[in-house]
Amino acid sequence: MTADQAGFRTASPRGFLTLGRTVAVPVRRVSVITALVLLLLTAGAAIATLSLGRLGIPLADLAGALTGGAEGKDAFVLERLRGPRLVVALGTGAALGLSGALFQSVTRNPLGSPDVIGLGSGAGAGAAIVALMLPDTVPVSLGALLGGVLAMVLVHVSTGTGFRNPARLVVAGIGVAAICTAVTQYVVYAMERDRAAVLAAYVNGSLSARSWDDAGTIWLVLLVAAPLCALIARRLDIGEMGDDIAAGLGSEPQKTKTLAVVLAIVLCAGAVSVAGPIAFISLTAAQIAKRITRVSGPHLLLSAVTGSLLLVLADLAAQQLPLFDNLPVGIYTMAIGGAYLGYLLTREWRRGVL
């Protein structure tokens, strides 16, 4: 499906944000305006996260608390309870959104995401195996990270062409994801009830009891990966026109695709290591950003901001909705993803595509 068939404009007033001679990030006016709106919405969701509920910091005191004047309950909420959780949600959502944008740009598939190629499932299996075989010895988050990496190694080997062929990548990823999901379900079934409940919450994705160490981890991953994403942003934008044209313009499409997939895996693995395999953020964030702006392109920055907004909203629902107490945030992101897929299928059916 081409950009015009999907309803996106291929031409739009734009320029490039340049940093030296090597970095040129495509910038469009509509993207800048959209980013500002999304940032304002994210700020509003963050304020609601800190202020709502019985333990929330009153709005009148929030500014003072954020500038170092928190005391007593407010200090506990900001420094231990909700502050780290919010910062982790912002970073994890950004990493997942950026990861999905990279992967969808490479595969040229609106349903493509690191979830599809088995990274999340591998992380869940790694966490499950560590929790069953090495309880209280190896951190579950480390097991998740190792499981995700091993799943990617299996995908890399089984395609026969590494990460260069998007079609083989998706097919191999689906197979690896199925195997990893079976392993996870077996471990959850075999474990004692209490430990299985804790593990089930983690493998669905959870932001409960996050610490500043977790926040530092995910933001360090972003700090390392984001500049590399900026380096290939222009090449990805050119790649939207097809491999032949991209090669003719010197963008080296195969190398660009491989680097983009590796960066997507690193970002998603970092998110999984601190919050578990949170589903659908990487799938929906890039598509929402693209459909808001109605222009073609990878939309890396917008996808990151959209991912942050979606995850903060999902975590706000997990904390404040009274009907479902202590549900993992991953359950809510599954609902967001399911609603998005339902909308997409209905829209395509009405247009006569399906």
Coordinates of C-alpha atoms in Angstrom, one line a residue:
M1 CA 0.0 0.0 0.0
T2 CA 1.4 3.4 -1.0
A3 CA 1.2 6.6 1.0
D4 CA -1.4 8.0 -1.3
Q5 CA -3.6 4.9 -1.1
A6 CA -3.4 5.0 2.7
G7 CA -4.6 8.6 2.6
F8 CA -1.4 10.3 3.5
R9 CA 0.0 13.4 1.7
T10 CA 3.4 12.7 0.2
A11 CA 4.1 16.4 -0.4
S12 CA 4.1 18.9 2.4
P13 CA 6.0 22.1 3.2
R14 CA 9.1 21.0 5.1
G15 CA 12.7 21.6 5.8
F16 CA 15.5 19.9 7.7
L17 CA 16.8 20.5 11.2
T18 CA 20.6 20.2 10.7
L19 CA 23.3 19.6 13.3
G20 CA 26.6 19.8 11.6
R21 CA 27.0 18.0 8.3
T22 CA 25.9 14.5 9.3
V23 CA 22.5 15.1 11.0
A24 CA 19.5 16.3 9.0
V25 CA 16.1 15.6 10.6
P26 CA 13.1 16.2 8.3
V27 CA 10.8 18.9 9.9
R28 CA 7.3 19.8 8.7
R29 CA 5.2 22.7 10.1
V30 CA 2.3 20.4 10.7
S31 CA 4.6 18.0 12.6
V32 CA 5.9 20.9 14.8
I33 CA 2.4 22.0 15.7
T34 CA 1.2 18.4 16.4
A35 CA 4.3 17.8 18.6
L36 CA 3.5 20.9 20.7
V37 CA -0.1 19.8 21.1
L38 CA 0.9 16.3 22.1
L39 CA 3.5 17.7 24.6
L40 CA 0.8 19.9 26.2
L41 CA -1.5 16.9 26.5
T42 CA 1.3 14.8 28.0
A43 CA 2.0 17.5 30.5
G44 CA -1.7 17.6 31.5
A45 CA -1.7 13.8 31.9
A46 CA 1.5 14.0 34.0
I47 CA -0.1 16.7 36.3
A48 CA -3.2 14.5 36.7
T49 CA -1.0 11.5 37.6
L50 CA 0.7 13.4 40.4
S51 CA -2.4 15.2 41.7
L52 CA -5.4 12.9 41.4
G53 CA -6.6 10.5 44.0
R54 CA -6.5 10.2 47.8
L55 CA -2.7 10.5 47.9
G56 CA -2.4 13.0 45.1
I57 CA -0.5 16.3 45.6
P58 CA -3.0 19.2 45.6
L59 CA -2.6 21.4 42.5
A60 CA -1.9 24.5 44.6
D61 CA 1.1 22.7 46.1
L62 CA 2.3 20.9 43.0
A63 CA 4.6 23.6 41.6
G64 CA 6.3 24.1 45.0
A65 CA 6.7 20.3 45.4
L66 CA 8.3 20.0 41.9
T67 CA 10.8 22.8 42.7
G68 CA 12.0 21.1 45.9
G69 CA 9.5 22.2 48.5
A70 CA 7.8 18.8 49.0
E71 CA 7.4 17.7 52.6
G72 CA 5.7 14.8 54.4
K73 CA 3.1 12.9 52.3
D74 CA 3.8 15.1 49.3
A75 CA 7.5 14.2 49.4
F76 CA 6.7 10.5 49.7
V77 CA 4.3 10.6 46.7
L78 CA 6.7 12.6 44.6
E79 CA 10.0 10.9 45.4
R80 CA 8.9 7.3 46.0
L81 CA 5.4 6.5 44.9
R82 CA 4.3 8.4 41.8
G83 CA 7.4 10.4 40.7
P84 CA 9.6 7.6 39.6
R85 CA 6.6 5.7 38.1
L86 CA 5.7 8.8 36.0
V87 CA 9.3 9.3 34.7
V88 CA 9.5 5.6 33.8
A89 CA 6.2 5.8 32.0
L90 CA 7.4 8.8 30.0
G91 CA 10.7 7.2 29.0
T92 CA 9.2 3.8 28.3
G93 CA 6.4 5.2 26.2
A94 CA 8.9 7.3 24.2
A95 CA 11.2 4.3 23.7
L96 CA 8.3 2.0 22.5
G97 CA 6.9 4.7 20.2
L98 CA 10.2 5.4 18.6
S99 CA 10.9 1.6 18.3
G100 CA 7.6 1.1 16.5
A101 CA 8.2 4.0 14.2
L102 CA 11.6 2.6 13.2
F103 CA 10.3 -0.9 12.6
Q104 CA 7.2 0.2 10.6
S105 CA 9.4 2.4 8.4
V106 CA 11.6 -0.5 7.6
T107 CA 8.9 -3.1 7.0
R108 CA 6.5 -0.5 5.4
N109 CA 3.8 -2.3 7.2
P110 CA 1.3 -0.4 9.5
L111 CA 0.9 -3.5 11.7
G112 CA 4.6 -4.0 12.1
S113 CA 6.2 -3.5 15.5
P114 CA 8.9 -5.2 17.7
D115 CA 6.0 -7.1 19.4
V116 CA 5.4 -8.9 16.1
I117 CA 9.0 -10.2 15.8
G118 CA 8.9 -11.8 19.3
L119 CA 10.9 -9.3 21.4
G120 CA 8.1 -8.8 24.0
S121 CA 7.3 -12.6 24.1
G122 CA 11.0 -13.4 24.5
A123 CA 11.3 -11.0 27.4
G124 CA 8.3 -12.5 29.0
A125 CA 9.7 -16.0 28.6
G126 CA 13.1 -14.9 30.0
A127 CA 11.4 -13.3 33.1
A128 CA 9.3 -16.5 33.6
I129 CA 12.3 -18.8 33.5
V130 CA 14.4 -16.7 35.9
A131 CA 11.5 -16.5 38.3
L132 CA 11.0 -20.2 38.3
M133 CA 14.5 -21.5 38.2
L134 CA 16.5 -18.8 39.9
P135 CA 14.1 -17.1 42.4
D136 CA 15.7 -14.3 44.5
T137 CA 19.0 -14.9 42.7
V138 CA 18.7 -13.2 39.3
P139 CA 16.5 -10.1 38.9
V140 CA 13.4 -10.7 36.9
S141 CA 14.2 -7.6 34.8
L142 CA 17.6 -9.0 33.8
G143 CA 15.9 -12.3 32.8
A144 CA 13.5 -10.3 30.7
L145 CA 16.3 -8.4 29.0
L146 CA 18.2 -11.6 28.3
G147 CA 15.1 -13.3 27.0
G148 CA 14.4 -10.5 24.6
V149 CA 18.0 -10.6 23.3
L150 CA 17.9 -14.4 22.9
A151 CA 14.7 -14.1 21.0
M152 CA 16.2 -11.6 18.6
V153 CA 19.3 -13.8 18.1
L154 CA 16.9 -16.7 17.1
V155 CA 15.1 -14.4 14.7
H156 CA 18.4 -13.2 13.2
V157 CA 19.6 -16.7 12.6
S158 CA 16.4 -18.2 11.4
T159 CA 15.8 -15.6 8.7
G160 CA 19.0 -16.6 6.9
T161 CA 19.5 -12.9 6.0
G162 CA 19.7 -11.3 9.4
F163 CA 17.5 -8.2 9.7
R164 CA 17.7 -7.2 6.1
N165 CA 14.6 -8.9 4.7
P166 CA 11.4 -7.5 6.3
A167 CA 9.1 -10.3 5.1
R168 CA 11.3 -13.0 6.5
L169 CA 11.8 -11.0 9.7
V170 CA 8.1 -10.9 10.4
V171 CA 7.5 -14.6 9.6
A172 CA 10.4 -15.7 11.8
G173 CA 9.3 -13.3 14.5
I174 CA 5.8 -14.7 14.7
G175 CA 7.2 -18.2 15.1
V176 CA 9.6 -17.2 17.8
A177 CA 6.9 -15.3 19.6
A178 CA 4.6 -18.3 19.6
I179 CA 7.3 -20.5 21.2
C180 CA 8.2 -17.9 23.8
T181 CA 4.5 -17.4 24.7
A182 CA 4.1 -21.2 25.2
V183 CA 7.1 -21.2 27.5
T184 CA 5.7 -18.3 29.6
Q185 CA 2.3 -19.9 29.9
Y186 CA 3.8 -23.2 31.1
V187 CA 5.9 -21.5 33.7
V188 CA 3.0 -19.5 35.0
Y189 CA 1.0 -22.7 35.2
A190 CA 3.7 -24.6 37.0
M191 CA 4.5 -21.9 39.7
E192 CA 2.9 -21.5 43.0
R193 CA -0.2 -19.3 43.0
D194 CA 1.2 -16.2 44.7
R195 CA 4.4 -16.1 42.8
A196 CA 2.5 -16.8 39.5
A197 CA 0.2 -13.8 40.2
V198 CA 3.3 -11.5 40.6
L199 CA 4.9 -12.9 37.5
A200 CA 1.7 -12.6 35.5
A201 CA 1.5 -8.9 36.3
Y202 CA 5.1 -8.4 35.1
V203 CA 4.8 -10.3 31.9
N204 CA 1.7 -8.2 31.0
G205 CA 3.8 -5.0 31.6
S206 CA 3.7 -3.2 34.9
L207 CA 4.8 0.2 36.2
S208 CA 4.1 -0.6 39.9
A209 CA 6.9 0.0 42.4
R210 CA 9.3 1.6 39.9
S211 CA 12.4 3.3 41.2
W212 CA 14.6 6.2 40.1
D213 CA 17.1 3.5 39.1
D214 CA 14.6 2.2 36.6
A215 CA 14.0 5.8 35.4
G216 CA 17.7 6.3 34.9
T217 CA 18.0 3.0 32.9
I218 CA 15.3 3.8 30.3
W219 CA 16.4 7.5 29.9
L220 CA 20.0 6.4 29.4
V221 CA 18.9 4.0 26.6
L222 CA 17.0 7.0 25.1
L223 CA 20.0 9.2 25.4
V224 CA 22.2 6.7 23.6
A225 CA 19.7 5.7 20.9
A226 CA 17.9 9.0 20.1
P227 CA 21.0 10.6 18.4
L228 CA 21.6 7.5 16.3
C229 CA 17.9 7.7 15.2
A230 CA 18.4 11.3 14.3
L231 CA 21.4 10.3 12.1
I232 CA 19.3 8.0 10.0
A233 CA 16.1 10.0 10.0
R234 CA 16.7 11.6 6.6
R235 CA 17.7 8.2 5.1
L236 CA 14.5 6.7 6.4
D237 CA 12.5 9.5 4.9
I238 CA 14.1 8.9 1.5
G239 CA 13.5 5.2 1.9
E240 CA 9.8 5.8 1.9
M241 CA 10.1 6.3 -1.9
G242 CA 11.5 2.8 -2.4
D243 CA 14.8 1.0 -2.3
D244 CA 15.8 1.7 -5.9
I245 CA 15.3 5.5 -5.5
A246 CA 16.9 5.5 -2.1
A247 CA 20.0 3.6 -3.4
G248 CA 20.2 6.0 -6.3
L249 CA 20.3 8.9 -3.8
G250 CA 23.0 7.3 -1.8
S251 CA 21.1 6.4 1.3
E252 CA 22.2 2.8 1.4
P253 CA 18.8 1.3 2.1
Q254 CA 20.0 -2.1 3.3
K255 CA 22.4 -0.7 5.9
T256 CA 19.8 1.8 7.0
K257 CA 17.2 -0.9 7.5
T258 CA 19.6 -3.1 9.5
L259 CA 20.6 -0.2 11.7
A260 CA 17.0 0.9 12.2
V261 CA 16.0 -2.6 13.3
V262 CA 18.9 -2.9 15.7
L263 CA 18.0 0.5 17.2
A264 CA 14.4 -0.6 17.5
I265 CA 15.4 -3.7 19.3
V266 CA 17.7 -1.8 21.7
L267 CA 14.9 0.7 22.5
C268 CA 12.3 -2.0 23.0
A269 CA 14.7 -4.1 25.1
G270 CA 15.4 -1.1 27.4
A271 CA 11.7 -0.6 27.9
V272 CA 11.1 -4.2 28.6
S273 CA 13.9 -4.3 31.2
V274 CA 12.2 -1.7 33.3
A275 CA 8.5 -2.3 32.7
G276 CA 8.0 -5.7 31.2
P277 CA 6.7 -6.4 27.7
I278 CA 4.0 -3.6 27.5
A279 CA 1.9 -4.4 24.4
F280 CA 0.6 -2.3 21.6
I281 CA 2.3 1.1 22.4
S282 CA 5.0 0.5 19.7
L283 CA 2.3 -0.6 17.3
T284 CA -0.2 2.2 17.7
A285 CA 2.0 5.3 18.5
A286 CA 3.6 5.6 15.1
Q287 CA 0.3 5.0 13.3
I288 CA -1.5 7.6 15.4
A289 CA 1.2 10.1 14.8
K290 CA 1.1 9.5 11.0
R291 CA -2.7 9.7 10.9
I292 CA -2.8 12.9 12.9
T293 CA -0.4 14.7 10.5
R294 CA -1.7 13.0 7.4
V295 CA 1.8 13.1 5.8
S296 CA 4.2 10.3 4.9
G297 CA 7.4 9.7 6.7
P298 CA 8.7 7.8 9.8
H299 CA 7.7 10.6 12.3
L300 CA 10.3 9.5 14.8
L301 CA 9.8 12.4 17.3
L302 CA 6.0 12.5 17.0
S303 CA 5.9 8.7 17.6
A304 CA 8.0 9.1 20.7
V305 CA 5.8 11.8 22.2
T306 CA 2.7 9.9 21.3
G307 CA 4.0 6.8 23.0
S308 CA 4.7 8.8 26.1
L309 CA 1.2 10.2 26.1
L310 CA -0.5 6.8 25.5
L311 CA 1.5 5.1 28.3
V312 CA 1.0 7.9 30.8
L313 CA -2.8 7.9 30.1
A314 CA -2.9 4.1 30.4
D315 CA -1.0 4.2 33.7
L316 CA -3.3 7.0 35.0
A317 CA -6.3 4.7 34.2
A318 CA -4.5 1.8 36.0
Q319 CA -4.1 4.0 39.1
Q320 CA -7.4 5.8 39.2
L321 CA -10.2 3.7 37.8
P322 CA -12.1 2.2 40.8
L323 CA -13.5 -0.9 39.1
F324 CA -10.3 -2.6 38.4
D325 CA -7.9 -2.3 41.3
N326 CA -4.1 -3.0 40.7
L327 CA -4.4 -4.2 37.1
P328 CA -1.1 -4.1 35.3
V329 CA -0.8 -1.2 32.9
G330 CA -0.2 -3.6 30.0
I331 CA -3.9 -4.7 30.3
Y332 CA -4.9 -1.1 29.5
T333 CA -2.5 -0.8 26.6
M334 CA -4.0 -4.0 25.2
A335 CA -7.4 -2.3 25.4
I336 CA -6.0 0.8 23.6
G337 CA -4.4 -1.5 20.9
G338 CA -7.6 -3.5 20.5
A339 CA -9.7 -0.4 20.1
Y340 CA -7.2 1.0 17.5
L341 CA -7.2 -2.2 15.5
G342 CA -11.0 -2.4 15.6
Y343 CA -11.2 1.2 14.3
L344 CA -8.6 0.5 11.6
L345 CA -10.5 -2.6 10.4
T346 CA -13.8 -0.8 10.4
R347 CA -12.4 2.1 8.5
E348 CA -10.8 -0.1 5.9
W349 CA -14.0 -2.2 5.5
R350 CA -16.0 1.0 4.9
R351 CA -13.5 2.1 2.3
G352 CA -13.9 -1.3 0.5
V353 CA -10.3 -2.3 1.1
L354 CA -11.2 -5.4 3.1

